[in-house]
Short mmCIF file of C-alpha atoms in Angstrom, two decimals:
data_model
loop_
_atom_site.label_atom_id
_atom_site.label_comp_id
_atom_site.label_asym_id
_atom_site.label_seq_id
_atom_site.Cartn_x
_atom_site.Cartn_y
_atom_site.Cartn_z
CA UNK A 720 128.70 -57.89 -82.62
CA UNK A 721 126.24 -56.63 -80.25
CA UNK A 722 128.04 -53.81 -78.40
CA UNK A 723 124.77 -51.76 -77.91
CA UNK A 724 124.86 -52.94 -74.31
CA UNK A 725 128.52 -51.89 -73.90
CA UNK A 726 127.70 -48.85 -71.98
CA UNK A 727 125.38 -50.53 -69.67
CA UNK A 728 127.08 -53.85 -69.09
CA UNK A 729 129.09 -53.48 -65.94
CA UNK A 730 132.86 -53.36 -66.64
CA UNK A 731 134.99 -56.18 -65.62
CA UNK A 732 136.21 -55.52 -61.96
CA UNK A 733 139.73 -54.52 -61.96
CA UNK A 734 141.07 -54.68 -58.49
CA UNK A 735 142.92 -51.71 -57.59
CA UNK A 736 145.49 -52.62 -55.02
CA UNK A 737 145.63 -50.50 -51.83
CA UNK A 738 147.84 -47.41 -52.07
CA UNK A 739 150.96 -47.92 -49.72
CA UNK A 740 152.93 -45.16 -48.29
CA UNK A 741 156.22 -46.00 -50.08
CA UNK A 742 159.57 -45.99 -48.23
CA UNK A 743 162.55 -46.15 -50.65
CA UNK A 744 166.31 -45.88 -50.45
CA UNK A 745 168.94 -44.53 -52.67
CA UNK A 746 172.37 -45.95 -52.73
CA UNK A 747 175.39 -43.71 -52.42
CA UNK A 748 176.38 -44.60 -56.07
CA UNK A 749 172.97 -43.85 -57.22
CA UNK A 750 172.87 -40.50 -55.37
CA UNK A 751 176.24 -39.54 -57.04
CA UNK A 752 174.76 -40.26 -60.52
CA UNK A 753 171.59 -38.58 -59.88
CA UNK A 754 173.46 -35.54 -58.56
CA UNK A 755 175.48 -35.27 -61.80
CA UNK A 756 172.10 -35.84 -63.73
CA UNK A 757 170.21 -33.13 -61.86
CA UNK A 758 173.11 -30.61 -61.38
CA UNK A 759 172.07 -27.84 -59.13
CA UNK A 760 168.55 -27.71 -60.34
CA UNK A 761 166.39 -29.44 -58.05
CA UNK A 762 163.08 -28.31 -59.44
CA UNK A 763 162.85 -31.57 -61.40
CA UNK A 764 161.92 -34.83 -59.92
CA UNK A 765 162.81 -38.54 -60.31
CA UNK A 766 159.60 -40.33 -61.20
CA UNK A 767 159.94 -44.13 -60.12
CA UNK A 768 156.96 -45.92 -61.64
CA UNK A 769 155.93 -49.39 -62.95
CA UNK A 770 154.46 -50.15 -66.39
CA UNK A 771 152.78 -53.43 -67.23
CA UNK A 772 154.50 -55.71 -69.70
CA UNK A 773 158.14 -56.80 -70.05
CA UNK A 774 159.36 -60.28 -69.81
CA UNK A 775 158.24 -60.89 -66.32
CA UNK A 776 155.02 -58.77 -66.20
CA UNK A 777 156.07 -55.36 -64.90
CA UNK A 778 158.77 -52.95 -66.04
CA UNK A 779 160.32 -50.28 -64.00
CA UNK A 780 159.87 -46.74 -65.40
CA UNK A 781 162.62 -44.19 -64.34
CA UNK A 782 162.28 -40.72 -65.60
CA UNK A 783 163.32 -37.18 -64.81
CA UNK A 784 160.40 -34.97 -65.01
CA UNK A 785 159.26 -31.44 -63.97
CA UNK A 786 155.67 -32.65 -63.23
CA UNK A 787 153.51 -35.50 -64.26
CA UNK A 788 149.74 -35.82 -64.59
CA UNK A 789 149.84 -39.23 -62.72
CA UNK A 790 148.45 -39.29 -59.16
CA UNK A 791 151.79 -39.45 -57.14
CA UNK A 792 153.16 -39.40 -53.64
CA UNK A 793 156.28 -37.15 -53.28
CA UNK A 794 159.22 -38.06 -51.21
CA UNK A 795 162.19 -35.91 -50.22
CA UNK A 796 165.38 -38.08 -50.05
CA UNK A 797 168.66 -36.40 -49.71
CA UNK A 798 167.50 -33.31 -51.44
CA UNK A 799 165.92 -35.28 -54.33
CA UNK A 800 162.34 -34.96 -55.28
CA UNK A 801 161.15 -38.52 -55.92
CA UNK A 802 157.70 -39.03 -57.29
CA UNK A 803 155.86 -42.68 -57.10
CA UNK A 804 152.48 -43.19 -58.79
CA UNK A 805 150.00 -44.36 -56.22
CA UNK A 806 148.90 -46.98 -58.79
CA UNK A 807 152.02 -48.86 -58.46
CA UNK A 808 153.06 -47.97 -54.79
CA UNK A 809 152.01 -51.46 -53.68
CA UNK A 810 154.92 -52.73 -56.02
CA UNK A 811 157.55 -50.29 -54.93
CA UNK A 812 157.41 -50.10 -51.25
CA UNK A 813 160.95 -51.08 -49.74
CA UNK A 814 163.06 -50.89 -53.10
CA UNK A 815 166.52 -49.73 -53.17
CA UNK A 816 167.43 -47.53 -56.28
CA UNK A 817 171.20 -48.41 -57.00
CA UNK A 818 173.54 -47.80 -59.76
CA UNK A 819 175.84 -50.45 -61.27
CA UNK A 820 178.90 -49.16 -63.01
CA UNK A 821 179.66 -51.80 -65.78
CA UNK A 822 179.82 -51.71 -69.53
CA UNK A 823 177.22 -54.26 -70.07
CA UNK A 824 173.93 -54.02 -68.30
CA UNK A 825 175.22 -51.16 -66.23
CA UNK A 826 173.06 -48.11 -65.14
CA UNK A 827 170.39 -47.58 -62.56
CA UNK A 828 169.07 -50.67 -61.03
CA UNK A 829 166.15 -51.31 -58.63
CA UNK A 830 166.43 -53.94 -55.80
CA UNK A 831 163.00 -54.78 -54.94
CA UNK A 832 162.00 -56.95 -52.04
CA UNK A 833 158.39 -57.31 -53.57
CA UNK A 834 159.81 -59.05 -56.77
CA UNK A 835 159.31 -62.91 -56.68
CA UNK A 836 161.56 -63.12 -59.94
CA UNK A 837 162.96 -60.76 -62.53
CA UNK A 838 164.23 -61.11 -66.13
CA UNK A 839 167.83 -61.12 -67.38
CA UNK A 840 168.04 -57.52 -68.15
CA UNK A 841 166.77 -56.70 -64.72
CA UNK A 842 164.11 -54.15 -66.04
CA UNK A 843 161.22 -56.38 -65.60
CA UNK A 844 159.98 -58.28 -62.62
CA UNK A 845 156.86 -60.32 -61.23
CA UNK B 718 133.04 -77.28 -95.00
CA UNK B 719 130.64 -75.08 -93.01
CA UNK B 720 130.30 -73.02 -89.84
CA UNK B 721 131.16 -74.32 -86.36
CA UNK B 722 129.91 -72.57 -83.12
CA UNK B 723 132.77 -71.95 -80.71
CA UNK B 724 132.60 -71.78 -77.12
CA UNK B 725 133.90 -68.37 -76.81
CA UNK B 726 134.02 -65.23 -74.70
CA UNK B 727 134.16 -61.67 -76.11
CA UNK B 728 135.88 -58.94 -74.08
CA UNK B 729 135.66 -55.20 -75.29
CA UNK B 730 138.77 -53.22 -74.35
CA UNK B 731 138.41 -49.43 -74.56
CA UNK B 732 140.93 -46.60 -73.71
CA UNK B 733 143.80 -44.99 -75.45
CA UNK B 734 146.25 -47.79 -74.38
CA UNK B 735 144.18 -50.61 -75.52
CA UNK B 736 146.47 -52.10 -78.28
CA UNK B 737 149.79 -51.46 -76.39
CA UNK B 738 148.35 -53.00 -73.30
CA UNK B 739 147.62 -56.28 -75.10
CA UNK B 740 150.86 -55.99 -77.17
CA UNK B 741 152.86 -55.76 -73.97
CA UNK B 742 151.28 -58.87 -72.64
CA UNK B 743 151.09 -61.26 -75.62
CA UNK B 744 153.25 -63.02 -78.03
CA UNK B 745 152.25 -61.44 -81.41
CA UNK B 746 152.72 -57.87 -82.62
CA UNK B 747 149.40 -56.31 -81.79
CA UNK B 748 148.69 -53.23 -83.78
CA UNK B 749 145.29 -54.19 -85.18
CA UNK B 750 143.44 -57.33 -86.13
CA UNK B 751 145.41 -60.34 -85.25
CA UNK B 752 145.64 -63.50 -83.25
CA UNK B 753 148.04 -63.61 -80.18
CA UNK B 754 148.81 -65.67 -77.16
CA UNK B 755 148.89 -64.76 -73.43
CA UNK B 756 151.55 -66.83 -71.73
CA UNK B 757 152.86 -66.92 -68.09
CA UNK B 758 156.38 -66.14 -67.08
CA UNK B 759 157.31 -69.68 -67.84
CA UNK B 760 155.65 -69.38 -71.39
CA UNK B 761 152.88 -71.69 -70.57
CA UNK B 762 149.62 -70.74 -72.41
CA UNK B 763 146.91 -68.69 -70.66
CA UNK B 764 144.66 -68.48 -73.75
CA UNK B 765 144.82 -67.81 -77.48
CA UNK B 766 142.83 -64.88 -78.54
CA UNK B 767 141.70 -63.26 -81.62
CA UNK B 768 142.07 -59.26 -81.46
CA UNK B 769 139.32 -57.50 -83.52
CA UNK B 770 140.22 -53.80 -83.92
CA UNK B 771 136.67 -52.11 -84.19
CA UNK B 772 138.15 -48.56 -84.37
CA UNK B 773 137.03 -46.91 -81.17
CA UNK B 774 137.66 -50.26 -79.17
CA UNK B 775 139.12 -53.65 -79.62
CA UNK B 776 137.31 -56.98 -78.99
CA UNK B 777 139.22 -59.94 -77.79
CA UNK B 778 137.90 -63.23 -78.62
CA UNK B 779 138.94 -66.45 -76.42
CA UNK B 780 137.91 -69.80 -75.25
CA UNK B 781 135.24 -69.55 -72.65
CA UNK B 782 136.62 -71.99 -70.13
CA UNK B 783 139.87 -69.94 -70.15
CA UNK B 784 138.08 -66.72 -69.59
CA UNK B 785 138.53 -66.29 -65.79
CA UNK B 786 142.26 -66.93 -65.90
CA UNK B 787 142.79 -64.51 -68.71
CA UNK B 788 140.87 -61.78 -66.93
CA UNK B 789 142.70 -62.23 -63.58
CA UNK B 790 146.03 -62.20 -65.74
CA UNK B 791 145.43 -58.94 -67.54
CA UNK B 792 143.34 -57.08 -64.92
CA UNK B 793 146.06 -57.01 -62.25
CA UNK B 794 148.40 -55.41 -64.78
CA UNK B 795 146.22 -52.40 -65.37
CA UNK B 796 148.23 -49.78 -63.33
CA UNK B 797 148.16 -46.17 -64.83
CA UNK B 798 147.11 -46.99 -68.41
CA UNK B 799 143.70 -45.78 -69.82
CA UNK B 800 141.94 -49.20 -69.97
CA UNK B 801 138.55 -50.50 -69.31
CA UNK B 802 137.14 -53.90 -70.08
CA UNK B 803 133.57 -55.08 -70.45
CA UNK B 804 132.51 -58.56 -71.08
CA UNK B 805 129.88 -58.87 -73.76
CA UNK B 806 130.08 -62.72 -74.04
CA UNK B 807 126.41 -62.93 -72.92
CA UNK B 808 125.11 -61.02 -75.76
CA UNK B 809 126.99 -62.54 -78.58
CA UNK B 810 127.82 -65.89 -80.26
CA UNK B 811 130.98 -66.69 -81.77
CA UNK B 812 131.58 -68.88 -85.01
CA UNK B 813 134.36 -70.09 -87.20
CA UNK B 814 133.38 -70.44 -90.83
CA UNK B 815 135.80 -72.49 -93.09
CA UNK B 816 134.73 -70.28 -96.15
CA UNK B 817 134.15 -66.60 -96.73
CA UNK B 818 130.38 -66.11 -96.44
CA UNK B 819 128.17 -63.04 -96.80
CA UNK B 820 126.92 -61.85 -93.49
CA UNK B 821 124.61 -59.14 -92.25
CA UNK B 822 126.04 -55.91 -91.10
CA UNK B 823 125.54 -56.73 -87.63
CA UNK B 824 127.67 -59.51 -87.73
CA UNK B 825 131.59 -58.80 -87.26
CA UNK B 826 133.65 -61.07 -89.72
CA UNK B 827 137.29 -61.30 -89.68
CA UNK B 828 139.68 -63.57 -91.53
CA UNK B 829 142.08 -65.45 -89.35
CA UNK B 830 144.57 -68.09 -89.55
CA UNK B 831 141.91 -70.76 -88.37
CA UNK B 832 139.18 -69.43 -90.98
CA UNK B 833 136.67 -66.65 -90.87
CA UNK B 834 135.87 -65.62 -87.24
CA UNK B 835 132.20 -64.38 -86.90
CA UNK B 836 130.84 -62.61 -83.92
CA UNK B 837 127.06 -62.44 -84.27
CA UNK B 838 124.58 -60.86 -81.85
CA UNK B 839 122.39 -63.46 -79.95
CA UNK B 840 119.38 -61.78 -81.71
CA UNK B 841 120.77 -62.89 -85.13
CA UNK B 842 122.25 -66.42 -84.76
CA UNK B 843 123.87 -68.22 -87.50
CA UNK B 844 123.20 -71.84 -88.35
CA UNK B 845 126.03 -73.83 -87.31
CA UNK B 846 126.25 -76.74 -89.63
CA UNK B 847 129.39 -78.40 -88.55
CA UNK B 848 129.56 -80.98 -85.90
CA UNK B 849 132.29 -81.29 -83.23
CA UNK B 850 133.57 -84.43 -85.47
CA UNK B 851 133.52 -82.19 -88.58
CA UNK B 852 135.42 -79.42 -87.00
CA UNK B 853 137.95 -81.88 -85.74
CA UNK B 854 138.43 -83.27 -89.31
CA UNK B 855 138.94 -79.68 -90.47
CA UNK B 856 141.50 -79.01 -87.79
CA UNK B 857 143.41 -82.19 -88.47
CA UNK B 858 143.43 -81.56 -92.23
CA UNK B 859 144.77 -78.13 -91.73
CA UNK B 860 146.88 -78.76 -88.58
CA UNK B 861 144.90 -76.17 -86.51
CA UNK B 862 145.36 -76.56 -82.75
CA UNK B 863 142.38 -75.80 -80.42
CA UNK B 864 141.87 -74.83 -76.84
CA UNK B 865 141.21 -77.82 -74.57
CA UNK B 866 142.77 -80.26 -77.03
CA UNK B 867 146.28 -79.10 -77.98
CA UNK B 868 146.14 -75.52 -76.39
CA UNK B 869 146.30 -76.07 -72.57
CA UNK B 870 147.90 -74.63 -69.77
CA UNK B 871 150.54 -77.39 -69.96
CA UNK B 872 152.11 -76.20 -73.10
CA UNK B 873 154.05 -73.44 -74.60
CA UNK B 874 153.00 -71.86 -77.91
CA UNK B 875 155.90 -73.40 -79.79
CA UNK B 876 154.88 -77.02 -78.77
CA UNK B 877 151.21 -76.94 -79.97
CA UNK B 878 151.46 -75.26 -83.26
CA UNK B 879 151.35 -71.72 -82.39
CA UNK B 880 154.83 -70.59 -83.39
CA UNK B 881 153.40 -68.36 -86.22
CA UNK B 882 151.84 -66.27 -83.34
CA UNK B 883 155.11 -65.78 -81.63
CA UNK B 884 156.60 -62.59 -83.15
CA UNK B 885 160.42 -62.81 -83.66
CA UNK B 886 161.34 -59.28 -83.13
CA UNK B 887 158.65 -57.19 -80.99
CA UNK B 888 159.71 -55.95 -77.64
CA UNK B 889 159.33 -57.64 -74.34
CA UNK B 890 156.22 -59.56 -73.10
CA UNK B 891 155.55 -62.19 -70.45
CA UNK B 892 157.22 -65.42 -71.27
CA UNK B 893 159.45 -64.00 -74.06
CA UNK B 894 162.75 -64.71 -72.53
CA UNK B 895 161.88 -68.63 -72.67
CA UNK B 896 160.52 -68.61 -75.96
CA UNK B 897 163.30 -66.72 -77.55
CA UNK B 898 165.82 -68.90 -75.81
CA UNK B 899 164.05 -72.05 -77.17
CA UNK B 900 164.06 -70.58 -80.65
CA UNK B 901 167.64 -69.39 -80.71
CA UNK B 902 168.86 -72.77 -79.38
CA UNK B 903 166.61 -74.95 -81.47
CA UNK B 904 165.24 -76.64 -78.33
CA UNK B 905 161.41 -76.24 -78.22
CA UNK B 906 161.01 -79.75 -76.77
CA UNK B 907 157.71 -80.63 -78.40
CA UNK B 908 155.82 -79.95 -81.65
CA UNK B 909 152.46 -80.55 -82.95
CA UNK B 910 152.12 -83.20 -85.66
CA UNK B 911 149.69 -84.83 -87.81
CA UNK B 912 149.96 -88.56 -88.19
CA UNK B 913 148.05 -91.59 -89.76
CA UNK B 914 145.91 -93.49 -87.33
CA UNK B 915 146.49 -95.22 -84.97
CA UNK B 916 148.17 -92.62 -82.97
CA UNK B 917 149.02 -93.10 -79.31
CA UNK B 918 148.48 -90.08 -77.17
CA UNK B 919 146.43 -88.27 -79.85
CA UNK B 920 145.27 -84.82 -78.79
CA UNK B 921 142.64 -84.78 -81.59
CA UNK B 922 141.48 -88.18 -83.24
CA UNK B 923 140.08 -88.16 -86.82
CA UNK B 924 138.67 -90.83 -89.03
CA UNK B 925 142.00 -91.59 -90.84
CA UNK B 926 144.54 -89.07 -89.30
CA UNK B 927 145.11 -87.47 -85.79
CA UNK B 928 146.92 -84.55 -84.25
CA UNK B 929 149.56 -85.27 -81.51
CA UNK B 930 152.08 -83.05 -79.50
CA UNK B 931 155.36 -85.21 -79.71
CA UNK B 932 158.96 -84.51 -78.62
CA UNK B 933 160.69 -82.81 -81.36
CA UNK B 934 163.93 -84.21 -82.92
CA UNK B 935 166.76 -81.97 -82.31
CA UNK B 936 167.49 -79.43 -85.11
#
């Protein structure tokens, strides 16, 4: 394989979508659950990101973090620090973070107006 | 039989997330050399590729007419991952050998389910001694589907003989829900078969036998 030219051959253009100033909401039930997860310590933040993969192409990534190396925008919502990576901001603008209380398939859910479809488990969307 | 020159592209993918990125978007377990299939959310094929693990990077080898669709499919899913993609198709030629042959050190050789895949710099071309008809006969004999014939954007992998490249227990990937449902319910719709001529609707026609995609009888 001739890869001697790899370093000088132009990379395939990966179109980076425009960074969007994200507006998101958190439902009352989700706030309640976040409240019990964070406790009184609000130094940590809720990271709401997107990974490629999953049944529909993109997967939500929810984490409680102290900090992250990702280039993020920080939102303050009802006392919670929320971090949204700029790389996936175009996929997350307008979302609602909800919490569904049921035995099967329960937990945090994202209602996303940008998603044209999502898989059965609700973790992946297109 | 010999060596056939494939109409193929070669993309180099670098970055620490290279294997997990391809694994998350295709049907097979990708943790090194393998063949895997990129599918849409409706499980239709975008391309069948061979993944060659070169240590510091991976090369993915697919069918040239499907290149733009594949690049479009994967490039928009690079979000925060450490990934870079370079197209080196113009510098290399890709061959499939039906036998294990000795090659020069500059030629990359990998054994695949179709035969031995050879990626050679254009400066060191190999002698392709198989005609299109020879290659078709080899494929018919061994029930090997090929892009543009059996492998098209109208079919899913289970329907065109690529079921072995659909991993049964790996994590989620695009199109997985549909493929898993087809398998678990025994309803994959169509299947690749080899039949004695004459074959109506053959996808590849040989001298005595042909390949065709036909509706599968219920399991």
